[in-house]
Amino acid sequence: MTASGEHGGLTPGRPWFAANEVLAFVLELVAIGALAWWGFTAPEGVAASVVLGIGAPAAAVVLWGLFAAPRARFSLPLAGVLAVKTVVLGGGAAAVYGTGHPVAAVVLAVVLVANTGCAEYFRRR
């Protein structure tokens, strides 16, 4: 990368890209939080709630770190990265739906799709 940051990165010349990257990070945290919320409120009993409340977000974090993070352990083609993002981020939206908030789930899903589409488009320019 050059001193001006021409090869990616968050540059002063690309404020929309930087804002979208920040939003992407916030949405990733929201998805993980939603998975925990859904898991801890599962009606299957205390033990199942604890397992789901910890296990679902932990699985999402591991998947993300291995395959979808900017510095992922394994490099996948775009289709693979998008599949992992669909599972994790879509799982977060589904979790919001599962907690009884269908309108919020749809709004979250629309924002996730728009943000991810913009992020992947601008990262590959």
PDB file of C-alpha atoms in Angstrom:
ATOM      1  CA  MET A   1       0.000   0.000   0.000  1.00  0.00           C
ATOM      2  CA  THR A   2       1.277   3.446  -0.816  1.00  0.00           C
ATOM      3  CA  ALA A   3       1.467   6.344   1.610  1.00  0.00           C
ATOM      4  CA  SER A   4      -1.773   7.727   0.185  1.00  0.00           C
ATOM      5  CA  GLY A   5      -3.533   4.389   0.791  1.00  0.00           C
ATOM      6  CA  GLU A   6      -4.473   3.750  -2.840  1.00  0.00           C
ATOM      7  CA  HIS A   7      -4.824  -0.022  -2.468  1.00  0.00           C
ATOM      8  CA  GLY A   8      -7.797  -0.359  -0.157  1.00  0.00           C
ATOM      9  CA  GLY A   9      -7.772   0.781   3.434  1.00  0.00           C
ATOM     10  CA  LEU A  10      -9.780   3.617   4.888  1.00  0.00           C
ATOM     11  CA  THR A  11      -8.669   6.726   3.070  1.00  0.00           C
ATOM     12  CA  PRO A  12      -9.679  10.372   3.408  1.00  0.00           C
ATOM     13  CA  GLY A  13     -10.607  10.354  -0.291  1.00  0.00           C
ATOM     14  CA  ARG A  14     -13.204   7.633   0.236  1.00  0.00           C
ATOM     15  CA  PRO A  15     -15.457   8.740   3.114  1.00  0.00           C
ATOM     16  CA  TRP A  16     -18.440   6.673   1.953  1.00  0.00           C
ATOM     17  CA  PHE A  17     -16.295   3.568   1.860  1.00  0.00           C
ATOM     18  CA  ALA A  18     -15.032   4.264   5.375  1.00  0.00           C
ATOM     19  CA  ALA A  19     -18.562   4.893   6.667  1.00  0.00           C
ATOM     20  CA  ASN A  20     -19.793   1.679   5.055  1.00  0.00           C
ATOM     21  CA  GLU A  21     -16.936  -0.298   6.632  1.00  0.00           C
ATOM     22  CA  VAL A  22     -17.814   1.076  10.070  1.00  0.00           C
ATOM     23  CA  LEU A  23     -21.470   0.203   9.472  1.00  0.00           C
ATOM     24  CA  ALA A  24     -20.439  -3.306   8.367  1.00  0.00           C
ATOM     25  CA  PHE A  25     -18.562  -3.829  11.633  1.00  0.00           C
ATOM     26  CA  VAL A  26     -21.509  -2.566  13.692  1.00  0.00           C
ATOM     27  CA  LEU A  27     -23.883  -4.866  11.779  1.00  0.00           C
ATOM     28  CA  GLU A  28     -21.588  -7.837  12.420  1.00  0.00           C
ATOM     29  CA  LEU A  29     -21.730  -7.083  16.145  1.00  0.00           C
ATOM     30  CA  VAL A  30     -25.515  -6.701  15.957  1.00  0.00           C
ATOM     31  CA  ALA A  31     -25.830 -10.100  14.258  1.00  0.00           C
ATOM     32  CA  ILE A  32     -23.691 -11.776  16.931  1.00  0.00           C
ATOM     33  CA  GLY A  33     -25.664 -10.039  19.677  1.00  0.00           C
ATOM     34  CA  ALA A  34     -28.943 -11.105  18.068  1.00  0.00           C
ATOM     35  CA  LEU A  35     -27.792 -14.726  18.005  1.00  0.00           C
ATOM     36  CA  ALA A  36     -26.959 -14.519  21.714  1.00  0.00           C
ATOM     37  CA  TRP A  37     -30.298 -12.841  22.484  1.00  0.00           C
ATOM     38  CA  TRP A  38     -32.186 -15.527  20.573  1.00  0.00           C
ATOM     39  CA  GLY A  39     -30.221 -18.306  22.239  1.00  0.00           C
ATOM     40  CA  PHE A  40     -30.676 -17.030  25.781  1.00  0.00           C
ATOM     41  CA  THR A  41     -34.416 -16.533  25.257  1.00  0.00           C
ATOM     42  CA  ALA A  42     -34.990 -19.986  23.756  1.00  0.00           C
ATOM     43  CA  PRO A  43     -37.927 -21.689  25.476  1.00  0.00           C
ATOM     44  CA  GLU A  44     -36.316 -25.163  25.589  1.00  0.00           C
ATOM     45  CA  GLY A  45     -35.084 -24.785  29.160  1.00  0.00           C
ATOM     46  CA  VAL A  46     -32.248 -23.180  31.051  1.00  0.00           C
ATOM     47  CA  ALA A  47     -29.513 -25.556  29.888  1.00  0.00           C
ATOM     48  CA  ALA A  48     -30.512 -25.274  26.236  1.00  0.00           C
ATOM     49  CA  SER A  49     -30.755 -21.506  26.533  1.00  0.00           C
ATOM     50  CA  VAL A  50     -27.249 -21.246  27.924  1.00  0.00           C
ATOM     51  CA  VAL A  51     -25.838 -23.580  25.267  1.00  0.00           C
ATOM     52  CA  LEU A  52     -27.617 -21.707  22.457  1.00  0.00           C
ATOM     53  CA  GLY A  53     -26.896 -18.288  23.937  1.00  0.00           C
ATOM     54  CA  ILE A  54     -23.181 -18.975  24.032  1.00  0.00           C
ATOM     55  CA  GLY A  55     -22.846 -21.534  21.230  1.00  0.00           C
ATOM     56  CA  ALA A  56     -24.661 -19.733  18.418  1.00  0.00           C
ATOM     57  CA  PRO A  57     -22.650 -16.507  18.605  1.00  0.00           C
ATOM     58  CA  ALA A  58     -19.426 -18.450  19.243  1.00  0.00           C
ATOM     59  CA  ALA A  59     -20.002 -20.526  16.108  1.00  0.00           C
ATOM     60  CA  ALA A  60     -20.726 -17.338  14.146  1.00  0.00           C
ATOM     61  CA  VAL A  61     -17.512 -15.696  15.373  1.00  0.00           C
ATOM     62  CA  VAL A  62     -15.442 -18.768  14.479  1.00  0.00           C
ATOM     63  CA  LEU A  63     -16.979 -19.005  10.992  1.00  0.00           C
ATOM     64  CA  TRP A  64     -16.437 -15.293  10.443  1.00  0.00           C
ATOM     65  CA  GLY A  65     -12.844 -15.374  11.617  1.00  0.00           C
ATOM     66  CA  LEU A  66     -11.975 -18.389   9.524  1.00  0.00           C
ATOM     67  CA  PHE A  67     -13.655 -17.414   6.261  1.00  0.00           C
ATOM     68  CA  ALA A  68     -15.205 -13.918   6.096  1.00  0.00           C
ATOM     69  CA  ALA A  69     -13.049 -11.513   8.098  1.00  0.00           C
ATOM     70  CA  PRO A  70     -10.761  -9.114   6.223  1.00  0.00           C
ATOM     71  CA  ARG A  71      -7.798 -11.139   7.528  1.00  0.00           C
ATOM     72  CA  ALA A  72      -9.539 -14.522   7.449  1.00  0.00           C
ATOM     73  CA  ARG A  73      -7.483 -17.616   8.157  1.00  0.00           C
ATOM     74  CA  PHE A  74      -8.652 -19.239   4.897  1.00  0.00           C
ATOM     75  CA  SER A  75      -9.118 -17.349   1.661  1.00  0.00           C
ATOM     76  CA  LEU A  76     -12.319 -18.232  -0.163  1.00  0.00           C
ATOM     77  CA  PRO A  77     -13.582 -17.064  -3.527  1.00  0.00           C
ATOM     78  CA  LEU A  78     -16.225 -14.327  -3.390  1.00  0.00           C
ATOM     79  CA  ALA A  79     -19.072 -16.853  -3.547  1.00  0.00           C
ATOM     80  CA  GLY A  80     -17.711 -18.662  -0.495  1.00  0.00           C
ATOM     81  CA  VAL A  81     -17.256 -15.454   1.487  1.00  0.00           C
ATOM     82  CA  LEU A  82     -20.792 -14.382   0.601  1.00  0.00           C
ATOM     83  CA  ALA A  83     -22.119 -17.795   1.660  1.00  0.00           C
ATOM     84  CA  VAL A  84     -20.474 -17.463   5.078  1.00  0.00           C
ATOM     85  CA  LYS A  85     -21.754 -13.901   5.413  1.00  0.00           C
ATOM     86  CA  THR A  86     -25.243 -15.094   4.497  1.00  0.00           C
ATOM     87  CA  VAL A  87     -25.144 -17.753   7.202  1.00  0.00           C
ATOM     88  CA  VAL A  88     -23.807 -15.430   9.917  1.00  0.00           C
ATOM     89  CA  LEU A  89     -25.555 -12.170   9.065  1.00  0.00           C
ATOM     90  CA  GLY A  90     -28.716 -13.878   7.839  1.00  0.00           C
ATOM     91  CA  GLY A  91     -28.674 -15.931  11.010  1.00  0.00           C
ATOM     92  CA  GLY A  92     -28.620 -12.702  12.978  1.00  0.00           C
ATOM     93  CA  ALA A  93     -31.672 -11.398  11.123  1.00  0.00           C
ATOM     94  CA  ALA A  94     -33.408 -14.758  11.569  1.00  0.00           C
ATOM     95  CA  ALA A  95     -32.575 -14.608  15.274  1.00  0.00           C
ATOM     96  CA  VAL A  96     -34.273 -11.207  15.553  1.00  0.00           C
ATOM     97  CA  TYR A  97     -37.305 -12.734  13.837  1.00  0.00           C
ATOM     98  CA  GLY A  98     -37.149 -15.690  16.218  1.00  0.00           C
ATOM     99  CA  THR A  99     -37.362 -13.373  19.206  1.00  0.00           C
ATOM    100  CA  GLY A 100     -40.707 -12.084  17.956  1.00  0.00           C
ATOM    101  CA  HIS A 101     -39.677  -8.940  16.078  1.00  0.00           C
ATOM    102  CA  PRO A 102     -40.480  -9.602  12.399  1.00  0.00           C
ATOM    103  CA  VAL A 103     -40.419  -5.956  11.254  1.00  0.00           C
ATOM    104  CA  ALA A 104     -37.027  -5.341  12.882  1.00  0.00           C
ATOM    105  CA  ALA A 105     -35.762  -8.573  11.295  1.00  0.00           C
ATOM    106  CA  VAL A 106     -36.803  -7.455   7.817  1.00  0.00           C
ATOM    107  CA  VAL A 107     -35.282  -3.992   8.317  1.00  0.00           C
ATOM    108  CA  LEU A 108     -32.053  -5.583   9.556  1.00  0.00           C
ATOM    109  CA  ALA A 109     -31.974  -7.982   6.604  1.00  0.00           C
ATOM    110  CA  VAL A 110     -32.454  -5.158   4.085  1.00  0.00           C
ATOM    111  CA  VAL A 111     -29.704  -3.069   5.695  1.00  0.00           C
ATOM    112  CA  LEU A 112     -27.400  -6.107   5.813  1.00  0.00           C
ATOM    113  CA  VAL A 113     -27.909  -6.873   2.118  1.00  0.00           C
ATOM    114  CA  ALA A 114     -27.393  -3.248   1.065  1.00  0.00           C
ATOM    115  CA  ASN A 115     -24.319  -2.841   3.263  1.00  0.00           C
ATOM    116  CA  THR A 116     -22.729  -6.123   2.216  1.00  0.00           C
ATOM    117  CA  GLY A 117     -23.406  -5.430  -1.456  1.00  0.00           C
ATOM    118  CA  CYS A 118     -21.817  -1.984  -1.229  1.00  0.00           C
ATOM    119  CA  ALA A 119     -18.901  -3.249   0.831  1.00  0.00           C
ATOM    120  CA  GLU A 120     -18.034  -6.079  -1.547  1.00  0.00           C
ATOM    121  CA  TYR A 121     -18.442  -3.848  -4.586  1.00  0.00           C
ATOM    122  CA  PHE A 122     -16.168  -1.111  -3.241  1.00  0.00           C
ATOM    123  CA  ARG A 123     -13.575  -3.543  -1.850  1.00  0.00           C
ATOM    124  CA  ARG A 124     -13.104  -5.025  -5.297  1.00  0.00           C
ATOM    125  CA  ARG A 125     -12.778  -1.709  -7.176  1.00  0.00           C
TER     126      ARG A 125
END
